[in-house]
Coordinates of C-alpha atoms in Angstrom, one line a residue:
M212 CA 127.4 44.7 129.2
V213 CA 128.4 45.1 132.9
E214 CA 131.3 42.7 133.6
G215 CA 132.5 43.6 137.0
I216 CA 136.0 42.9 138.1
H217 CA 137.1 39.3 137.5
Q218 CA 140.0 37.9 139.4
P219 CA 142.5 35.9 137.2
R220 CA 141.7 32.7 139.1
E221 CA 138.0 33.3 138.4
V222 CA 138.6 33.8 134.7
K223 CA 140.7 30.7 134.5
R224 CA 138.1 28.7 136.3
A225 CA 135.4 30.1 134.0
R226 CA 137.5 28.9 131.0
Y227 CA 137.5 25.3 132.2
A228 CA 133.8 25.6 133.1
V229 CA 132.7 26.8 129.6
A230 CA 135.0 24.1 128.1
A231 CA 133.0 21.5 130.0
V232 CA 129.8 23.0 128.7
F233 CA 131.1 22.7 125.1
A234 CA 132.0 19.0 125.8
V235 CA 128.5 18.4 127.1
H236 CA 126.9 20.0 124.1
G237 CA 129.0 17.9 121.8
A238 CA 128.2 14.7 123.7
V239 CA 124.4 15.2 123.1
T240 CA 125.1 15.4 119.3
G241 CA 127.2 12.3 119.4
S242 CA 124.7 10.4 121.4
F243 CA 121.9 11.3 119.0
A244 CA 123.8 10.6 115.8
T245 CA 124.6 7.0 116.6
R246 CA 120.9 6.1 117.2
V247 CA 119.4 7.7 114.1
P248 CA 118.8 4.2 112.5
W249 CA 116.9 3.1 115.6
I250 CA 114.8 6.3 115.5
Q251 CA 114.1 5.8 111.8
D252 CA 112.8 2.3 112.5
H253 CA 110.8 3.3 115.5
A254 CA 109.1 6.2 113.6
S255 CA 108.6 3.9 110.5
V256 CA 109.9 6.5 108.1
S257 CA 111.7 6.1 104.8
A258 CA 115.2 7.4 104.0
G259 CA 113.7 10.4 102.2
Q260 CA 111.3 11.1 105.1
L261 CA 114.1 10.8 107.6
G262 CA 116.1 13.4 105.6
F263 CA 113.1 15.7 105.6
A264 CA 112.7 15.4 109.3
L265 CA 116.4 16.0 110.0
A266 CA 116.1 19.2 108.0
F267 CA 113.9 20.5 110.8
T268 CA 116.9 20.5 113.1
A269 CA 118.6 23.2 111.2
F270 CA 115.3 25.0 110.7
G271 CA 114.7 25.1 114.4
A272 CA 118.2 26.2 115.2
S273 CA 118.0 29.1 112.7
C274 CA 114.7 30.3 114.1
S275 CA 115.8 30.2 117.7
M276 CA 119.4 31.5 117.6
P277 CA 118.4 35.2 117.7
L278 CA 116.5 34.6 120.9
A279 CA 119.6 33.6 122.8
G280 CA 120.9 37.2 123.2
R281 CA 117.6 38.4 124.6
I282 CA 117.4 35.5 127.1
S283 CA 121.0 36.3 128.3
H284 CA 120.0 40.0 128.6
R285 CA 116.9 39.1 130.6
F286 CA 118.5 36.6 133.0
G287 CA 122.2 37.1 132.9
S288 CA 124.7 34.9 131.1
R289 CA 125.1 32.3 133.8
T290 CA 121.5 31.7 134.5
A291 CA 120.7 31.8 130.8
L292 CA 123.3 29.2 129.9
R293 CA 122.3 27.0 132.8
G294 CA 118.7 26.9 131.5
L295 CA 119.6 26.6 127.8
I296 CA 122.1 23.8 128.3
A297 CA 119.6 21.9 130.4
L298 CA 116.9 22.4 127.7
W299 CA 119.4 21.0 125.1
T300 CA 120.4 17.9 127.1
I301 CA 116.8 17.1 128.0
S302 CA 115.7 17.5 124.4
L303 CA 117.9 14.5 123.5
V304 CA 115.1 12.2 124.7
L305 CA 112.4 13.6 122.4
P306 CA 113.3 12.2 118.9
S307 CA 113.4 8.6 120.2
L308 CA 109.9 9.0 121.5
A309 CA 108.4 10.1 118.1
P310 CA 106.1 7.4 116.7
N311 CA 105.6 8.8 113.2
L312 CA 106.9 11.4 110.7
Y313 CA 104.9 14.3 112.0
T314 CA 105.9 14.0 115.6
L315 CA 109.5 13.3 114.5
C316 CA 109.5 16.6 112.6
L317 CA 108.2 18.4 115.6
T318 CA 110.7 16.9 118.0
M319 CA 113.6 17.6 115.6
F320 CA 112.5 21.2 115.4
T321 CA 112.6 21.4 119.2
Y322 CA 115.9 19.6 119.4
G323 CA 117.4 22.0 116.9
A324 CA 116.0 25.1 118.5
S325 CA 117.4 24.2 121.9
A326 CA 120.8 23.3 120.3
G327 CA 121.0 26.6 118.5
M328 CA 120.2 28.8 121.6
A329 CA 122.7 26.9 123.8
D330 CA 125.3 27.1 121.0
V331 CA 125.0 30.9 120.8
A332 CA 125.0 31.4 124.6
M333 CA 128.1 29.2 125.2
N334 CA 130.0 30.8 122.3
A335 CA 129.2 34.3 123.5
L336 CA 130.6 33.4 127.0
G337 CA 133.6 31.7 125.4
V338 CA 134.4 35.0 123.5
E339 CA 134.0 36.9 126.8
V340 CA 136.5 34.7 128.5
E341 CA 138.9 34.9 125.5
R342 CA 138.7 38.7 125.7
L343 CA 139.5 38.7 129.4
L344 CA 142.4 36.3 128.9
G345 CA 143.7 38.3 125.9
K346 CA 144.6 35.1 123.9
S347 CA 142.8 32.7 121.6
I348 CA 140.8 29.9 123.3
M349 CA 137.9 29.4 120.9
S350 CA 139.6 26.6 118.9
G351 CA 140.3 24.7 122.1
L352 CA 136.7 25.1 123.2
H353 CA 135.4 23.7 119.9
G354 CA 138.0 20.9 120.3
M355 CA 136.3 20.0 123.5
W356 CA 133.0 20.0 121.6
S357 CA 134.5 17.5 119.2
A358 CA 135.9 15.4 122.0
G359 CA 132.5 15.4 123.7
A360 CA 130.9 14.3 120.4
L361 CA 133.4 11.4 120.1
V362 CA 132.7 10.3 123.7
G363 CA 128.9 10.5 123.1
S364 CA 129.2 8.6 119.8
A365 CA 131.3 5.9 121.4
A366 CA 128.8 5.4 124.2
G367 CA 126.0 5.4 121.6
T368 CA 127.8 2.8 119.4
L369 CA 128.2 0.6 122.5
A370 CA 124.5 1.0 123.3
A371 CA 123.5 0.2 119.7
H372 CA 125.8 -2.9 119.7
L373 CA 124.1 -4.2 122.8
G374 CA 120.7 -3.7 121.2
S375 CA 119.5 -1.3 123.9
D376 CA 116.3 0.7 123.4
A377 CA 117.2 4.3 122.4
R378 CA 114.6 5.7 124.7
L379 CA 116.3 4.2 127.7
H380 CA 119.8 5.1 126.4
H381 CA 118.9 8.7 125.7
A382 CA 117.0 9.1 129.0
L383 CA 120.1 7.9 130.9
A384 CA 122.4 10.0 128.8
A385 CA 120.2 13.1 129.2
A386 CA 120.1 12.7 133.0
C387 CA 123.9 12.4 133.2
L388 CA 124.6 15.2 130.8
T389 CA 122.1 17.6 132.3
L390 CA 123.7 17.1 135.7
L391 CA 127.2 17.7 134.3
G392 CA 126.1 20.7 132.3
V393 CA 124.2 22.5 135.1
L394 CA 127.1 21.8 137.5
A395 CA 129.7 23.3 135.1
C396 CA 127.5 26.4 134.7
R397 CA 128.2 27.2 138.4
W398 CA 131.6 28.5 137.5
V399 CA 131.0 30.3 134.2
L400 CA 131.1 34.1 134.1
D401 CA 128.0 35.9 135.1
V402 CA 127.8 38.9 132.6
Q403 CA 124.9 41.2 133.5
P404 CA 123.5 44.0 131.3
A405 CA 123.7 47.7 132.3
E406 CA 120.5 49.1 133.8
D407 CA 119.9 51.4 130.8
E408 CA 120.9 48.8 128.1
E409 CA 118.2 48.1 125.6
P410 CA 117.5 44.4 125.1
P411 CA 118.4 42.9 121.8
P412 CA 115.6 42.4 119.3
R413 CA 113.8 39.0 119.3
F414 CA 114.6 38.6 115.6
A415 CA 117.0 40.7 113.5
L416 CA 119.0 40.4 110.3
P417 CA 122.6 39.6 110.9
P418 CA 124.9 42.7 110.9
K419 CA 127.1 43.2 107.8
S420 CA 130.2 42.1 109.7
A421 CA 128.5 38.8 110.5
L422 CA 127.6 38.2 106.9
L423 CA 131.2 38.6 105.8
I424 CA 132.5 36.4 108.6
G425 CA 129.8 33.9 107.9
T426 CA 131.0 33.6 104.3
V427 CA 134.3 32.1 105.6
G428 CA 132.3 29.8 108.0
F429 CA 130.0 28.7 105.2
C430 CA 133.0 27.5 103.1
A431 CA 134.5 25.6 106.1
V432 CA 131.2 24.0 107.2
F433 CA 130.3 23.0 103.7
A434 CA 133.6 21.1 103.4
E435 CA 133.1 19.6 106.9
G436 CA 129.6 18.4 106.1
A437 CA 130.6 17.0 102.8
S438 CA 133.6 15.1 104.3
L439 CA 131.6 13.7 107.2
D440 CA 128.6 12.5 105.2
W441 CA 130.3 11.4 101.9
S442 CA 133.9 10.4 102.7
A443 CA 133.0 6.8 103.4
I444 CA 130.8 6.6 100.3
Y445 CA 133.5 8.2 98.2
L446 CA 136.1 5.5 99.2
R447 CA 133.6 2.7 98.7
D448 CA 132.1 3.7 95.4
E449 CA 134.9 5.6 93.7
L450 CA 137.9 3.7 95.0
E451 CA 136.3 0.3 95.8
A452 CA 137.5 0.3 99.4
S453 CA 136.2 -2.2 101.9
A454 CA 133.3 -1.1 104.2
G455 CA 135.7 -1.1 107.2
L456 CA 138.3 1.1 105.5
A457 CA 135.6 3.4 104.2
A458 CA 134.2 3.9 107.7
A459 CA 137.7 4.4 109.1
S460 CA 138.1 7.4 106.8
T461 CA 135.2 9.2 108.5
T462 CA 136.5 8.4 112.0
G463 CA 139.9 9.5 111.0
F464 CA 138.5 12.8 109.7
M465 CA 136.7 13.4 113.0
L466 CA 139.8 12.6 115.1
T467 CA 141.9 14.9 112.9
M468 CA 139.4 17.7 113.4
A469 CA 139.3 17.2 117.2
F470 CA 143.1 17.1 117.5
A471 CA 143.6 20.2 115.4
R472 CA 141.0 22.2 117.3
I473 CA 142.5 21.3 120.7
A474 CA 146.0 22.2 119.5
G475 CA 144.9 25.2 117.4
D476 CA 144.9 27.9 120.0
S477 CA 148.7 27.9 120.3
V478 CA 149.0 28.3 116.5
V479 CA 146.4 31.2 116.5
N480 CA 148.1 32.9 119.4
R481 CA 151.5 32.8 117.6
F482 CA 150.4 33.6 114.0
G483 CA 147.0 35.3 114.3
A484 CA 143.6 34.3 113.0
V485 CA 144.0 35.6 109.5
R486 CA 147.3 33.8 108.7
T487 CA 146.1 30.6 110.4
V488 CA 142.9 30.5 108.3
R489 CA 144.8 31.3 105.1
A490 CA 147.3 28.5 105.8
G491 CA 144.3 26.2 106.7
G492 CA 142.7 27.1 103.4
I493 CA 145.8 26.1 101.5
L494 CA 145.9 22.7 103.4
A495 CA 142.2 22.2 102.7
V496 CA 142.7 22.9 99.0
L497 CA 145.6 20.5 98.8
G498 CA 143.5 17.9 100.6
G499 CA 140.7 18.4 98.1
L500 CA 143.0 18.0 95.2
L501 CA 144.3 14.7 96.7
I502 CA 140.8 13.5 97.1
V503 CA 139.9 14.4 93.5
V504 CA 143.0 12.8 91.9
A505 CA 143.3 9.8 94.3
G506 CA 143.9 6.5 92.7
N507 CA 143.7 4.5 95.9
A508 CA 142.1 4.7 99.3
A509 CA 145.3 5.7 101.1
V510 CA 145.7 8.8 99.1
A511 CA 142.1 9.8 99.5
M512 CA 142.3 9.2 103.3
G513 CA 145.4 11.5 103.3
G514 CA 143.4 14.1 101.5
F515 CA 140.5 13.9 104.0
A516 CA 143.0 14.2 106.8
L517 CA 144.5 17.4 105.2
M518 CA 141.0 18.7 104.7
G519 CA 140.2 18.2 108.4
L520 CA 143.4 19.9 109.5
G521 CA 142.7 22.8 107.2
I522 CA 139.1 23.6 108.2
A523 CA 139.3 22.6 111.9
V524 CA 139.9 26.0 113.5
V525 CA 137.9 28.1 111.0
V526 CA 134.5 28.0 112.6
P527 CA 135.8 28.7 116.2
L528 CA 137.7 31.7 114.8
C529 CA 134.6 32.9 112.9
F530 CA 132.6 32.9 116.2
A531 CA 135.5 34.7 118.0
A532 CA 135.7 37.3 115.2
A533 CA 131.9 37.8 115.3
G534 CA 132.0 38.2 119.1
H535 CA 134.7 40.8 118.9
S536 CA 133.3 42.7 115.9
G537 CA 130.7 44.8 117.5
P538 CA 128.8 45.9 120.6
N539 CA 126.3 43.0 120.5
P540 CA 128.3 39.7 120.5
S541 CA 125.3 37.4 120.8
Q542 CA 123.6 38.9 117.8
A543 CA 126.7 38.7 115.6
I544 CA 127.4 35.1 116.8
A545 CA 123.8 34.2 116.1
G546 CA 124.2 35.6 112.5
V547 CA 127.3 33.6 111.9
A548 CA 125.9 30.5 113.4
T549 CA 122.7 30.7 111.3
I550 CA 124.9 30.9 108.1
T551 CA 127.1 28.0 109.1
Y552 CA 124.0 25.8 110.1
T553 CA 122.5 26.6 106.7
S554 CA 125.8 25.5 105.1
G555 CA 125.8 22.2 107.1
L556 CA 122.2 21.6 106.0
I557 CA 122.6 22.1 102.3
A558 CA 126.1 20.6 101.8
P559 CA 125.0 16.9 101.9
S560 CA 122.1 17.4 99.5
V561 CA 124.1 19.6 97.1
L562 CA 126.8 17.0 96.9
G563 CA 124.3 14.2 96.5
G564 CA 122.5 15.9 93.7
L565 CA 125.7 16.8 91.9
A566 CA 127.0 13.3 92.3
Q567 CA 123.9 11.9 90.8
A568 CA 124.1 14.2 87.8
T569 CA 127.9 13.7 87.4
S570 CA 130.1 11.9 89.9
L571 CA 131.4 12.3 93.5
V572 CA 134.7 13.3 92.0
V573 CA 133.0 16.4 90.6
S574 CA 131.2 17.0 93.9
F575 CA 134.5 17.1 95.8
G576 CA 135.9 19.4 93.1
L577 CA 133.2 21.8 94.2
V578 CA 134.3 21.4 97.8
T579 CA 137.9 22.1 96.8
V580 CA 136.8 25.3 95.0
L581 CA 134.9 26.5 98.1
A582 CA 138.0 25.7 100.2
C583 CA 139.8 28.4 98.2
G584 CA 137.4 30.9 99.8
L585 CA 139.0 30.3 103.2
A586 CA 142.3 31.7 101.9
G587 CA 140.6 34.4 99.9
F588 CA 138.2 35.8 102.5
A589 CA 140.4 35.2 105.7
G590 CA 141.0 38.9 105.9
V591 CA 137.5 39.6 107.3
L592 CA 138.6 37.9 110.6
R593 CA 141.2 40.8 111.1
A594 CA 138.6 43.0 112.9
G595 CA 138.4 40.5 115.8
E596 CA 142.2 40.4 116.1
R597 CA 142.4 44.2 116.2
D598 CA 139.6 44.6 118.8
R599 CA 140.9 41.8 121.1
P600 CA 143.0 43.3 123.9
K601 CA 146.3 41.7 124.7
I602 CA 146.6 41.1 128.4
S603 CA 149.8 39.6 129.6
R604 CA 149.4 40.1 133.3
P605 CA 146.8 41.3 135.8
S606 CA 146.5 45.1 136.2
A607 CA 146.5 46.9 139.4
A608 CA 142.7 47.0 139.3
V609 CA 142.6 43.2 139.1
P610 CA 145.0 42.0 141.8
D611 CA 146.5 38.6 141.5
P612 CA 145.2 36.5 144.4
R613 CA 148.1 34.1 144.2
P614 CA 150.8 34.4 146.9

C-alpha cells in the first residue's frame, strides 16, 4: 500500500477520527439491540423465529467481510470507509421495517453484511494509525466502540420507555449517525494501493496466521457472548437474585469492558500484547471460577466483573496482531473477524443447550475452560509486536510542524 508521508499532526487527527468512527459503529449496535422486542412484535415472530433471523446477522457479516479489502483497494481507504460506514448506519432502519419472518431474515443479512465490511475497514485503518504512531491504540478504539454502544443503548432505552415507534427512532438515529460517521471520515488516513498492486481476492480462506490469532479471539468472544446473554439469567435462576439485580450484572459487565478497553492501551504499551493477554486470561479464569462456585449474587457479579476485565482487550489485540502479521492487513483482519463473529453466534446457543441438558453452572464451567486458552495461546500475538515499529519521535523525513 502507498502511504505517502504523514505529518505527526495528521496522524494524531486521524487517530481521533477513526475513534469517532468506532463510536458511531457501536452506537448503531446499541440502538438496534434495545428495540429488538419491538421488532419482534412488529414482524409477528416467535422467540425461536427471532433467533433464526438474528443468526442471519452473523451469516451476512461472514459473507461480506472478505469484500472490504477489495473495496478499499478499489476506492482508497478513506472513500471506502466513508461509504461503508454510511451503508452501516443507514441499514439500522431496515429491520424495523420488516413485516414478517422472511423480510426480517433478509434485512438482518443486509444489516450484518454492512456491519462486517465497515468493521474490517475501520479496524484496518486503526492498525495503520497504530503502526505510524508506534504504540498500541486498538484497545482504546474498541473502548470507543463500547462507549458508543452504551450511548446508543441508553438512547434506545429512553425511546422504548417513551413508547416510540422503532421505525421513527431508527430513522432519526440513522440520520444523525450517518452525518457523524461521514464527517469523521474526512480526517481518517487515505491509504492508496500501488499502481502495480494486485487487488485482493473477492473471497479467500483466512491465512494461517489469522487462524491462530482467531483462536484467541474465539475464546474471548465466546466468554463475552456468554456473559452478555446469560449473566442476568444465571443470577436469577441459579442464585435467586431479583430482576433488577440480575439486569445490573449485565450492565456492570458492559461498563467493565468499556472501561478496561479505554484504559487498556497504556497497559499494552508497557507490558506488551502477549503478557497483557496472558494476565487477562488468568483474570478471566478466576472470574469464571467465582461464577461457578458463587453462593450469592455479589460473588457472581464480582466474577462477571473479573471476566470482563480479563477479556476486554483481547479482541482489539487480535485485530492489531492480524493487521501486523502479513502484507494484506484487510484479508487477515477479515479472517480473524469471521472467526470471532462465528464465536459470538454459537456461544449463546451452545450455553443454552448445555444448560438445558445439565445446568448453567456447567455451562459457565465450559466458559472458564475456554478462558484458559487466552493464557495458553497468547504467544501467537507476538508476531504483531515484533513487526510493529517503535517510533518515539518524527524522523527527518517527517518534519514536526509544531513550533
